[in-house]
mmCIF file of C-alpha atoms in Angstrom:
data_model
loop_
_atom_site.group_PDB
_atom_site.id
_atom_site.type_symbol
_atom_site.label_atom_id
_atom_site.label_comp_id
_atom_site.label_asym_id
_atom_site.label_seq_id
_atom_site.Cartn_x
_atom_site.Cartn_y
_atom_site.Cartn_z
ATOM 1 C CA UNK H 1 150.306 102.104 96.563
ATOM 2 C CA UNK H 2 153.993 102.392 95.330
ATOM 3 C CA UNK H 3 153.279 100.284 92.347
ATOM 4 C CA UNK H 4 154.727 102.739 89.273
ATOM 5 C CA UNK H 5 151.877 101.640 87.264
ATOM 6 C CA UNK H 6 149.798 103.496 89.315
ATOM 7 C CA UNK H 7 149.870 106.918 89.555
ATOM 8 C CA UNK H 8 147.886 108.581 92.505
ATOM 9 C CA UNK H 9 145.098 111.760 92.215
ATOM 10 C CA UNK H 10 144.337 113.623 94.727
ATOM 11 C CA UNK H 11 140.684 114.518 93.940
ATOM 12 C CA UNK H 12 139.809 118.008 93.416
ATOM 13 C CA UNK H 13 137.157 119.782 91.291
ATOM 14 C CA UNK H 14 139.309 120.100 88.798
ATOM 15 C CA UNK H 15 140.253 115.972 88.919
ATOM 16 C CA UNK H 16 136.892 115.355 88.871
ATOM 17 C CA UNK H 17 136.080 117.248 85.169
ATOM 18 C CA UNK H 18 138.831 115.149 84.007
ATOM 19 C CA UNK H 19 137.874 112.023 84.712
ATOM 20 C CA UNK H 20 134.268 112.428 83.798
ATOM 21 C CA UNK H 21 135.605 113.682 80.329
ATOM 22 C CA UNK H 22 136.513 109.770 79.905
ATOM 23 C CA UNK H 23 133.880 108.657 76.776
ATOM 24 C CA UNK H 24 131.227 106.516 78.231
ATOM 25 C CA UNK H 25 127.807 105.598 77.452
ATOM 26 C CA UNK H 26 125.628 103.619 80.192
ATOM 27 C CA UNK H 27 123.867 100.696 78.810
ATOM 28 C CA UNK H 28 120.345 101.081 77.474
ATOM 29 C CA UNK H 29 117.805 98.925 78.969
ATOM 30 C CA UNK H 30 116.348 96.677 76.270
ATOM 31 C CA UNK H 31 113.123 97.456 74.723
ATOM 32 C CA UNK H 32 110.144 95.354 73.890
ATOM 33 C CA UNK H 33 109.667 95.133 70.486
ATOM 34 C CA UNK H 34 106.279 96.297 70.836
ATOM 35 C CA UNK H 35 107.384 100.024 71.799
ATOM 36 C CA UNK H 36 107.877 100.676 68.350
ATOM 37 C CA UNK H 37 103.927 100.141 67.863
ATOM 38 C CA UNK H 38 102.247 103.488 68.356
ATOM 39 C CA UNK H 39 99.930 104.100 66.006
ATOM 40 C CA UNK H 40 97.086 102.421 65.532
ATOM 41 C CA UNK H 41 95.995 102.058 61.605
ATOM 42 C CA UNK H 42 92.283 103.629 62.072
ATOM 43 C CA UNK H 43 91.655 104.324 58.192
ATOM 44 C CA UNK H 44 90.973 100.711 57.826
ATOM 45 C CA UNK H 45 88.347 100.584 60.398
ATOM 46 C CA UNK H 46 86.337 103.749 59.392
ATOM 47 C CA UNK H 47 82.990 102.628 58.641
ATOM 48 C CA UNK H 48 81.088 103.126 55.656
ATOM 49 C CA UNK H 49 77.671 104.045 55.608
ATOM 50 C CA UNK H 50 75.167 103.829 52.647
ATOM 51 C CA UNK H 51 73.840 107.140 51.527
ATOM 52 C CA UNK H 52 70.221 107.961 51.672
ATOM 53 C CA UNK H 53 68.055 108.431 48.469
ATOM 54 C CA UNK H 54 66.272 112.255 49.311
ATOM 55 C CA UNK H 55 62.926 111.917 49.656
ATOM 56 C CA UNK H 56 62.243 115.715 50.231
ATOM 57 C CA UNK H 57 58.973 117.401 49.022
ATOM 58 C CA UNK H 58 58.685 120.814 47.359
ATOM 59 C CA UNK H 59 58.102 123.697 49.655
ATOM 60 C CA UNK H 60 54.712 124.960 48.979
ATOM 61 C CA UNK H 61 53.479 125.941 52.503
ATOM 62 C CA UNK H 62 54.103 126.317 55.908
ATOM 63 C CA UNK H 63 54.593 122.889 57.860
ATOM 64 C CA UNK H 64 51.720 121.185 59.230
ATOM 65 C CA UNK H 65 51.372 120.782 63.380
ATOM 66 C CA UNK H 66 50.729 117.357 64.174
ATOM 67 C CA UNK H 67 51.604 116.406 67.736
ATOM 68 C CA UNK H 68 51.692 113.214 69.284
ATOM 69 C CA UNK H 69 49.366 111.932 72.001
ATOM 70 C CA UNK H 70 50.152 112.706 75.613
ATOM 71 C CA UNK H 71 51.836 110.184 77.718
ATOM 72 C CA UNK H 72 51.653 109.627 81.170
ATOM 73 C CA UNK H 73 55.484 109.217 82.430
ATOM 74 C CA UNK H 74 56.227 105.746 83.142
ATOM 75 C CA UNK H 75 58.720 104.567 85.691
ATOM 76 C CA UNK H 76 62.158 102.859 84.658
ATOM 77 C CA UNK H 77 62.374 99.089 84.144
ATOM 78 C CA UNK H 78 65.907 97.945 83.827
ATOM 79 C CA UNK H 79 66.936 96.517 80.594
ATOM 80 C CA UNK H 80 69.603 94.023 78.798
ATOM 81 C CA UNK H 81 72.654 95.861 78.664
ATOM 82 C CA UNK H 82 71.889 98.358 81.427
ATOM 83 C CA UNK H 83 74.647 97.823 84.441
ATOM 84 C CA UNK H 84 73.424 97.573 87.647
ATOM 85 C CA UNK H 85 75.218 98.315 90.730
ATOM 86 C CA UNK H 86 75.363 96.920 94.600
ATOM 87 C CA UNK H 87 76.319 99.226 97.163
ATOM 88 C CA UNK H 88 76.498 99.389 100.836
ATOM 89 C CA UNK H 89 75.907 102.322 102.736
ATOM 90 C CA UNK H 90 79.099 103.614 102.785
ATOM 91 C CA UNK H 91 81.809 101.091 100.595
ATOM 92 C CA UNK H 92 80.775 98.287 98.155
ATOM 93 C CA UNK H 93 79.041 95.201 99.928
ATOM 94 C CA UNK H 94 81.513 92.060 100.632
ATOM 95 C CA UNK H 95 80.089 89.690 97.831
ATOM 96 C CA UNK H 96 83.175 87.223 96.557
ATOM 97 C CA UNK H 97 83.939 86.313 93.189
ATOM 98 C CA UNK H 98 86.117 87.853 90.402
ATOM 99 C CA UNK H 99 88.469 90.196 90.887
ATOM 100 C CA UNK H 100 86.949 92.868 89.108
ATOM 101 C CA UNK H 101 83.319 92.971 90.016
ATOM 102 C CA UNK H 102 84.297 92.386 93.304
ATOM 103 C CA UNK H 103 86.381 96.056 92.257
ATOM 104 C CA UNK H 104 83.288 97.681 91.036
ATOM 105 C CA UNK H 105 80.347 96.078 92.201
ATOM 106 C CA UNK H 106 78.361 96.649 88.655
ATOM 107 C CA UNK H 107 76.758 93.975 87.017
ATOM 108 C CA UNK H 108 75.240 93.562 83.366
ATOM 109 C CA UNK H 109 72.609 92.628 82.449
ATOM 110 C CA UNK H 110 72.641 89.593 80.214
ATOM 111 C CA UNK H 111 70.924 88.539 76.978
ATOM 112 C CA UNK H 112 68.323 86.696 79.300
ATOM 113 C CA UNK H 113 67.694 89.573 81.452
ATOM 114 C CA UNK H 114 69.531 88.717 84.356
ATOM 115 C CA UNK H 115 72.667 89.545 86.294
ATOM 116 C CA UNK H 116 74.941 86.773 88.196
ATOM 117 C CA UNK H 117 76.187 87.499 91.573
ATOM 118 C CA UNK H 118 79.221 85.688 92.651
ATOM 119 C CA UNK H 119 78.679 82.762 95.274
ATOM 120 C CA UNK H 120 74.583 84.200 94.944
ATOM 121 C CA UNK H 121 73.584 83.134 91.597
ATOM 122 C CA UNK H 122 71.640 85.145 88.558
ATOM 123 C CA UNK H 123 68.742 87.179 89.276
ATOM 124 C CA UNK H 124 66.543 88.201 86.263
ATOM 125 C CA UNK H 125 66.175 91.796 86.727
ATOM 126 C CA UNK H 126 64.925 93.038 83.314
ATOM 127 C CA UNK H 127 61.618 94.564 83.005
ATOM 128 C CA UNK H 128 61.661 95.540 86.737
ATOM 129 C CA UNK H 129 61.611 98.792 88.108
ATOM 130 C CA UNK H 130 64.775 99.716 90.814
ATOM 131 C CA UNK H 131 62.632 98.850 93.911
ATOM 132 C CA UNK H 132 61.204 95.806 92.791
ATOM 133 C CA UNK H 133 64.673 94.445 91.619
ATOM 134 C CA UNK H 134 66.136 95.445 94.802
ATOM 135 C CA UNK H 135 63.417 93.075 96.264
ATOM 136 C CA UNK H 136 64.357 90.245 94.363
ATOM 137 C CA UNK H 137 67.889 91.017 94.992
ATOM 138 C CA UNK H 138 67.626 90.907 98.951
ATOM 139 C CA UNK H 139 65.291 87.835 98.506
ATOM 140 C CA UNK H 140 68.001 85.599 96.922
ATOM 141 C CA UNK H 141 70.918 87.421 99.320
ATOM 142 C CA UNK H 142 69.042 86.622 101.899
ATOM 143 C CA UNK H 143 68.362 83.100 101.043
ATOM 144 C CA UNK H 144 72.334 83.095 100.798
ATOM 145 C CA UNK H 145 72.572 84.320 104.339
ATOM 146 C CA UNK H 146 74.155 87.653 103.101
ATOM 147 C CA UNK H 147 72.317 90.037 105.082
ATOM 148 C CA UNK H 148 74.108 93.098 104.633
ATOM 149 C CA UNK H 149 72.284 96.245 103.820
ATOM 150 C CA UNK H 150 73.003 97.627 100.125
ATOM 151 C CA UNK H 151 71.644 100.080 97.671
ATOM 152 C CA UNK H 152 70.465 98.871 94.214
ATOM 153 C CA UNK H 153 71.317 101.268 91.440
ATOM 154 C CA UNK H 154 71.625 101.937 87.386
ATOM 155 C CA UNK H 155 75.329 102.782 87.109
ATOM 156 C CA UNK H 156 75.056 103.164 82.961
ATOM 157 C CA UNK H 157 71.897 103.255 81.073
ATOM 158 C CA UNK H 158 71.969 101.107 77.801
ATOM 159 C CA UNK H 159 69.282 99.638 76.546
ATOM 160 C CA UNK H 160 66.970 102.319 76.112
ATOM 161 C CA UNK H 161 67.657 105.261 73.818
ATOM 162 C CA UNK H 162 66.403 108.379 71.929
ATOM 163 C CA UNK H 163 67.862 108.728 67.911
ATOM 164 C CA UNK H 164 68.609 112.041 67.355
ATOM 165 C CA UNK H 165 69.252 112.994 63.753
ATOM 166 C CA UNK H 166 69.544 114.880 60.239
ATOM 167 C CA UNK H 167 69.971 118.597 60.552
ATOM 168 C CA UNK H 168 71.680 118.725 64.021
ATOM 169 C CA UNK H 169 74.963 119.659 64.860
ATOM 170 C CA UNK H 170 75.733 115.618 65.746
ATOM 171 C CA UNK H 171 73.755 113.057 65.261
ATOM 172 C CA UNK H 172 73.646 111.169 68.434
ATOM 173 C CA UNK H 173 71.512 108.729 70.780
ATOM 174 C CA UNK H 174 69.863 109.638 74.244
ATOM 175 C CA UNK H 175 69.924 107.613 76.680
ATOM 176 C CA UNK H 176 66.777 107.189 78.652
ATOM 177 C CA UNK H 177 67.227 107.556 82.156
ATOM 178 C CA UNK H 178 64.913 107.727 85.593
ATOM 179 C CA UNK H 179 64.642 111.754 84.823
ATOM 180 C CA UNK H 180 62.120 112.196 81.586
ATOM 181 C CA UNK H 181 63.787 113.326 78.469
ATOM 182 C CA UNK H 182 62.162 116.077 76.654
ATOM 183 C CA UNK H 183 62.504 117.381 72.988
ATOM 184 C CA UNK H 184 64.962 119.856 74.400
ATOM 185 C CA UNK H 185 66.922 117.787 76.130
ATOM 186 C CA UNK H 186 67.075 115.435 72.608
ATOM 187 C CA UNK H 187 68.010 119.038 70.612
ATOM 188 C CA UNK H 188 70.968 120.056 73.243
ATOM 189 C CA UNK H 189 72.535 116.074 73.014
ATOM 190 C CA UNK H 190 72.663 116.425 69.501
ATOM 191 C CA UNK H 191 74.554 119.870 69.734
ATOM 192 C CA UNK H 192 71.617 122.140 68.185
ATOM 193 C CA UNK H 193 69.643 122.317 65.437
ATOM 194 C CA UNK H 194 71.667 123.827 62.127
ATOM 195 C CA UNK H 195 69.669 124.892 59.339
ATOM 196 C CA UNK H 196 69.746 128.200 57.404
ATOM 197 C CA UNK H 197 66.063 128.754 57.189
ATOM 198 C CA UNK H 198 63.365 128.096 60.391
ATOM 199 C CA UNK H 199 60.468 128.773 58.131
ATOM 200 C CA UNK H 200 61.188 125.751 56.300
ATOM 201 C CA UNK H 201 62.106 123.489 58.968
ATOM 202 C CA UNK H 202 60.309 120.704 61.029
ATOM 203 C CA UNK H 203 61.088 118.487 63.794
ATOM 204 C CA UNK H 204 59.691 115.227 63.140
ATOM 205 C CA UNK H 205 59.250 112.283 65.724
ATOM 206 C CA UNK H 206 58.980 108.792 64.544
ATOM 207 C CA UNK H 207 56.887 106.907 67.181
ATOM 208 C CA UNK H 208 55.208 103.213 67.250
ATOM 209 C CA UNK H 209 54.697 103.509 63.281
ATOM 210 C CA UNK H 210 53.324 106.985 63.180
ATOM 211 C CA UNK H 211 55.046 110.560 62.039
ATOM 212 C CA UNK H 212 54.364 113.473 64.310
ATOM 213 C CA UNK H 213 55.855 116.591 63.209
ATOM 214 C CA UNK H 214 56.655 120.338 64.814
ATOM 215 C CA UNK H 215 57.234 123.602 62.712
ATOM 216 C CA UNK H 216 60.774 124.736 64.213
ATOM 217 C CA UNK H 217 59.583 127.992 64.064
ATOM 218 C CA UNK H 218 56.707 126.937 66.432
ATOM 219 C CA UNK H 219 59.316 125.385 68.750
ATOM 220 C CA UNK H 220 61.511 127.856 69.288
ATOM 221 C CA UNK H 221 58.755 130.054 70.356
ATOM 222 C CA UNK H 222 56.519 127.956 72.922
ATOM 223 C CA UNK H 223 57.993 126.562 76.147
ATOM 224 C CA UNK H 224 55.180 123.752 76.436
ATOM 225 C CA UNK H 225 56.348 122.394 72.903
ATOM 226 C CA UNK H 226 59.963 122.511 74.002
ATOM 227 C CA UNK H 227 58.935 120.312 77.392
ATOM 228 C CA UNK H 228 57.184 118.122 75.083
ATOM 229 C CA UNK H 229 57.966 114.922 76.605
ATOM 230 C CA UNK H 230 59.611 111.695 73.960
ATOM 231 C CA UNK H 231 59.709 108.010 75.208
ATOM 232 C CA UNK H 232 61.871 105.168 74.870
ATOM 233 C CA UNK H 233 62.568 104.365 71.215
ATOM 234 C CA UNK H 234 61.268 108.030 69.621
ATOM 235 C CA UNK H 235 63.496 109.171 66.919
ATOM 236 C CA UNK H 236 63.568 113.048 66.376
ATOM 237 C CA UNK H 237 65.217 114.115 62.918
ATOM 238 C CA UNK H 238 65.059 118.047 61.752
ATOM 239 C CA UNK H 239 64.162 117.816 58.568
ATOM 240 C CA UNK H 240 62.697 120.312 55.506
ATOM 241 C CA UNK H 241 59.756 118.492 54.016
ATOM 242 C CA UNK H 242 55.835 118.735 54.842
ATOM 243 C CA UNK H 243 54.373 115.548 53.381
ATOM 244 C CA UNK H 244 53.881 113.834 55.704
ATOM 245 C CA UNK H 245 52.487 110.557 54.061
ATOM 246 C CA UNK H 246 55.891 110.935 51.431
ATOM 247 C CA UNK H 247 58.468 111.477 54.885
ATOM 248 C CA UNK H 248 57.598 108.206 56.237
ATOM 249 C CA UNK H 249 59.231 106.109 54.238
ATOM 250 C CA UNK H 250 62.561 108.707 54.404
ATOM 251 C CA UNK H 251 62.410 109.152 57.972
ATOM 252 C CA UNK H 252 62.315 104.974 58.222
ATOM 253 C CA UNK H 253 65.236 104.808 56.089
ATOM 254 C CA UNK H 254 66.745 107.453 57.962
ATOM 255 C CA UNK H 255 66.452 105.525 60.880
ATOM 256 C CA UNK H 256 67.501 102.590 59.723
ATOM 257 C CA UNK H 257 71.111 104.347 58.118
ATOM 258 C CA UNK H 258 71.514 106.363 62.029
ATOM 259 C CA UNK H 259 71.416 102.644 63.628
ATOM 260 C CA UNK H 260 73.863 101.331 60.732
ATOM 261 C CA UNK H 261 76.226 104.164 61.568
ATOM 262 C CA UNK H 262 76.169 104.146 65.100
ATOM 263 C CA UNK H 263 76.457 100.050 65.054
ATOM 264 C CA UNK H 264 79.887 100.446 62.562
ATOM 265 C CA UNK H 265 81.049 103.092 64.872
ATOM 266 C CA UNK H 266 80.867 100.900 67.998
ATOM 267 C CA UNK H 267 82.547 97.930 65.972
ATOM 268 C CA UNK H 268 85.099 100.297 65.247
ATOM 269 C CA UNK H 269 85.529 101.481 68.985
ATOM 270 C CA UNK H 270 85.737 97.998 69.855
ATOM 271 C CA UNK H 271 88.345 96.953 67.148
ATOM 272 C CA UNK H 272 90.861 99.594 68.571
ATOM 273 C CA UNK H 273 90.306 98.758 72.243
ATOM 274 C CA UNK H 274 90.875 94.987 71.141
ATOM 275 C CA UNK H 275 94.320 96.014 69.168
ATOM 276 C CA UNK H 276 95.123 98.159 72.228
ATOM 277 C CA UNK H 277 94.725 95.515 74.666
ATOM 278 C CA UNK H 278 96.781 93.207 72.545
ATOM 279 C CA UNK H 279 99.655 95.979 72.641
ATOM 280 C CA UNK H 280 99.667 95.762 76.247
ATOM 281 C CA UNK H 281 99.410 92.621 76.435
ATOM 282 C CA UNK H 282 102.515 92.068 74.215
ATOM 283 C CA UNK H 283 104.718 94.974 76.293
ATOM 284 C CA UNK H 284 103.722 93.682 79.605
ATOM 285 C CA UNK H 285 104.819 90.455 78.652
ATOM 286 C CA UNK H 286 108.092 91.515 77.191
ATOM 287 C CA UNK H 287 108.506 93.822 80.133
ATOM 288 C CA UNK H 288 108.087 90.960 82.415
ATOM 289 C CA UNK H 289 110.989 89.309 80.485
ATOM 290 C CA UNK H 290 113.325 91.646 80.602
ATOM 291 C CA UNK H 291 112.827 92.057 84.372
ATOM 292 C CA UNK H 292 113.153 88.619 85.160
ATOM 293 C CA UNK H 293 116.502 89.086 82.512
ATOM 294 C CA UNK H 294 117.767 91.375 85.331
ATOM 295 C CA UNK H 295 116.755 89.595 88.022
ATOM 296 C CA UNK H 296 118.731 86.475 87.010
ATOM 297 C CA UNK H 297 121.794 88.206 85.740
ATOM 298 C CA UNK H 298 121.144 87.258 82.723
ATOM 299 C CA UNK H 299 121.387 90.830 80.961
ATOM 300 C CA UNK H 300 124.686 92.078 80.063
ATOM 301 C CA UNK H 301 125.585 94.861 82.705
ATOM 302 C CA UNK H 302 128.360 97.192 83.695
ATOM 303 C CA UNK H 303 129.748 96.682 87.337
ATOM 304 C CA UNK H 304 132.500 98.481 89.377
ATOM 305 C CA UNK H 305 134.002 96.665 92.407
ATOM 306 C CA UNK H 306 134.150 96.718 96.498
ATOM 307 C CA UNK H 307 137.374 95.612 97.923
ATOM 308 C CA UNK H 308 139.472 96.270 101.095
ATOM 309 C CA UNK H 309 138.135 97.753 104.339
ATOM 310 C CA UNK H 310 134.550 97.882 102.511
ATOM 311 C CA UNK H 311 131.056 96.302 104.614
ATOM 312 C CA UNK H 312 131.033 93.634 101.816
ATOM 313 C CA UNK H 313 133.341 92.482 99.027
ATOM 314 C CA UNK H 314 130.579 92.931 96.327
ATOM 315 C CA UNK H 315 130.197 94.647 93.457
ATOM 316 C CA UNK H 316 127.570 97.377 92.101
ATOM 317 C CA UNK H 317 125.800 97.560 88.782
ATOM 318 C CA UNK H 318 125.600 100.301 87.087
ATOM 319 C CA UNK H 319 122.234 101.894 85.861
ATOM 320 C CA UNK H 320 120.615 101.774 82.382
ATOM 321 C CA UNK H 321 119.931 104.722 81.075
ATOM 322 C CA UNK H 322 122.008 107.217 83.071
ATOM 323 C CA UNK H 323 125.380 107.613 85.295
ATOM 324 C CA UNK H 324 125.890 106.735 89.219
ATOM 325 C CA UNK H 325 128.413 108.492 91.185
ATOM 326 C CA UNK H 326 131.075 107.140 93.454
ATOM 327 C CA UNK H 327 128.373 108.338 96.116
ATOM 328 C CA UNK H 328 125.529 106.226 94.615
ATOM 329 C CA UNK H 329 127.408 103.177 94.982
ATOM 330 C CA UNK H 330 128.643 104.107 98.808
ATOM 331 C CA UNK H 331 125.526 104.401 99.883
ATOM 332 C CA UNK H 332 123.888 101.646 98.133
ATOM 333 C CA UNK H 333 126.304 99.055 99.474
ATOM 334 C CA UNK H 334 125.525 100.156 103.229
ATOM 335 C CA UNK H 335 128.672 102.451 103.247
ATOM 336 C CA UNK H 336 132.261 102.604 104.349
ATOM 337 C CA UNK H 337 133.068 101.001 108.140
ATOM 338 C CA UNK H 338 134.379 103.976 110.124
ATOM 339 C CA UNK H 339 135.571 101.698 113.104
ATOM 340 C CA UNK H 340 138.050 99.981 110.064
ATOM 341 C CA UNK H 341 138.169 101.617 107.191
ATOM 342 C CA UNK H 342 140.493 104.812 106.989
ATOM 343 C CA UNK H 343 138.341 107.201 105.787
ATOM 344 C CA UNK H 344 141.161 109.635 104.107
ATOM 345 C CA UNK H 345 142.318 107.151 101.743
ATOM 346 C CA UNK H 346 139.448 106.022 99.357
ATOM 347 C CA UNK H 347 140.511 104.925 96.241
ATOM 348 C CA UNK H 348 138.836 104.785 92.524
ATOM 349 C CA UNK H 349 141.415 102.586 90.655
ATOM 350 C CA UNK H 350 140.807 102.839 87.149
ATOM 351 C CA UNK H 351 142.939 101.277 84.245
ATOM 352 C CA UNK H 352 143.202 104.177 80.910
ATOM 353 C CA UNK H 353 141.908 103.043 78.003
ATOM 354 C CA UNK H 354 145.515 102.563 76.309
ATOM 355 C CA UNK H 355 148.844 100.982 78.215
ATOM 356 C CA UNK H 356 149.009 99.557 81.148
ATOM 357 C CA UNK H 357 149.247 102.996 83.813
ATOM 358 C CA UNK H 358 146.734 103.017 86.349
ATOM 359 C CA UNK H 359 145.075 105.864 87.517
ATOM 360 C CA UNK H 360 144.325 105.781 91.239
ATOM 361 C CA UNK H 361 141.999 108.566 92.361
ATOM 362 C CA UNK H 362 142.116 109.485 96.176
ATOM 363 C CA UNK H 363 139.504 111.024 98.438
ATOM 364 C CA UNK H 364 139.866 112.228 101.992
ATOM 365 C CA UNK H 365 136.319 111.816 103.318
ATOM 366 C CA UNK H 366 137.679 112.894 107.043
ATOM 367 C CA UNK H 367 136.932 116.510 104.894
ATOM 368 C CA UNK H 368 132.782 115.999 105.038
ATOM 369 C CA UNK H 369 133.123 118.788 101.976
ATOM 370 C CA UNK H 370 134.388 116.068 99.764
ATOM 371 C CA UNK H 371 131.323 114.484 99.978
ATOM 372 C CA UNK H 372 130.049 116.515 97.393
ATOM 373 C CA UNK H 373 132.842 115.737 95.144
ATOM 374 C CA UNK H 374 132.087 111.948 95.703
ATOM 375 C CA UNK H 375 128.282 112.863 94.555
ATOM 376 C CA UNK H 376 130.145 114.432 91.035
ATOM 377 C CA UNK H 377 132.210 111.827 90.575
ATOM 378 C CA UNK H 378 130.864 109.149 87.671
ATOM 379 C CA UNK H 379 131.667 106.085 88.074
ATOM 380 C CA UNK H 380 132.722 103.895 84.596
ATOM 381 C CA UNK H 381 132.789 99.859 84.036
ATOM 382 C CA UNK H 382 135.361 98.132 85.926
ATOM 383 C CA UNK H 383 136.301 100.668 88.337
ATOM 384 C CA UNK H 384 137.771 99.075 91.801
ATOM 385 C CA UNK H 385 136.559 100.943 95.009
ATOM 386 C CA UNK H 386 139.679 100.350 97.452
ATOM 387 C CA UNK H 387 138.941 101.625 100.962
ATOM 388 C CA UNK H 388 142.138 101.416 103.171
ATOM 389 C CA UNK H 389 142.360 100.486 106.472
ATOM 390 C CA UNK H 390 143.365 102.258 109.599
ATOM 391 C CA UNK H 391 146.640 101.883 111.550
ATOM 392 C CA UNK H 392 145.415 100.991 114.408
ATOM 393 C CA UNK H 393 143.260 98.364 112.738
ATOM 394 C CA UNK H 394 146.216 96.804 110.760
ATOM 395 C CA UNK H 395 148.149 96.881 114.555
ATOM 396 C CA UNK H 396 145.407 95.537 116.169
ATOM 397 C CA UNK H 397 145.225 92.391 113.365
ATOM 398 C CA UNK H 398 149.139 91.643 114.622
ATOM 399 C CA UNK H 399 148.400 91.753 117.499
ATOM 400 C CA UNK H 400 145.273 89.049 116.760
ATOM 401 C CA UNK H 401 147.890 86.870 115.196
ATOM 402 C CA UNK H 402 150.801 87.404 117.875
ATOM 403 C CA UNK H 403 148.541 86.550 120.960
ATOM 404 C CA UNK H 404 147.853 82.650 120.324
ATOM 405 C CA UNK H 405 151.518 82.356 119.598
ATOM 406 C CA UNK H 406 152.760 83.778 123.208
ATOM 407 C CA UNK H 407 149.843 81.518 124.627
ATOM 408 C CA UNK H 408 150.975 78.718 123.216
ATOM 409 C CA UNK H 409 154.650 79.421 123.921
ATOM 410 C CA UNK H 410 153.435 80.202 128.126
ATOM 411 C CA UNK H 411 152.015 77.085 128.039
ATOM 412 C CA UNK H 412 154.694 75.132 126.647
ATOM 413 C CA UNK H 413 157.123 76.459 129.057
ATOM 414 C CA UNK H 414 155.096 75.938 132.021
ATOM 415 C CA UNK H 415 154.850 72.128 130.898
#
């Protein structure tokens, strides 16, 4: 390189520091317009529950004990909203169909009481026990020549519940499952009883139109009362009041209020889920569009260029968001052909921001220690990576050009 406009600079640690000092900010990857939407307006979806008029009675005596009649424990029967799962001995059974259902093998009992199995059809399971539902599914699968052994279970209990409210930490619903629910289970699910006067507090159970009452002091002292079994549809409230007849209307109103509150919370959760789904779809769509622009080279990029004794005369795109080193470019492009390239004369040609002078940073990779400098040397847009040819390569190419002429001359002389 004898061009007076080219300044050859032997690359050292100090030269790398100077070269890296030139101002350059890597391009930023375009962000989806939806990326700035990070906060969902939760205030607009807060449920408003009407207040209930107080019907508490004047305290005149200890609460009267009135226990519900003893009930026989019944086997759980599947209901609308329950999620039924089918699994094989070690993995989900092979039933084709919708991708999501094939992955989970879970099926929700619909309003008509049936589940829909892909390639099999609908099977009514509402009102059946687990054993009866297994038999029903087995028969229809056998009719469709599906003979894989499977187990049927309930992965989500949604159809039956017990409502707990009033003077508890967290009013809630306790799902009815295979295991019988007791009064202590209900109190634990609601986070415990909150009262300042145990003597004037009672636990009321609203069941099938009848109201029953347990004084809190008796409940706390009697393990049998704590193990009192509850039924699906029971409403359990911790309250102060003794007149059962007057309290009947109050608790009917409380039941309606609790159910409305839970329904509004569910609606609010559905709204938030819908907003998140729309936002996720928008972001994924925009990210896909950006990826397509990158793949089709329609997005503005910065490049450096390979020439000379390179494996391939090509260009290397500078990455978004961060700097690339000479080592990054060499290894991503397949390195240099050591049989033809002179590794002691690798140049980075860079034009200064002002004037026409060109800096040629010279790397000598015959000393392997200089490869460390390649990992530190930052590339800039429009840099040219030039690899000089070895002297033997130049001589070999001259021979290749001369040899055909000698052969032609010899043939002519012979003729």
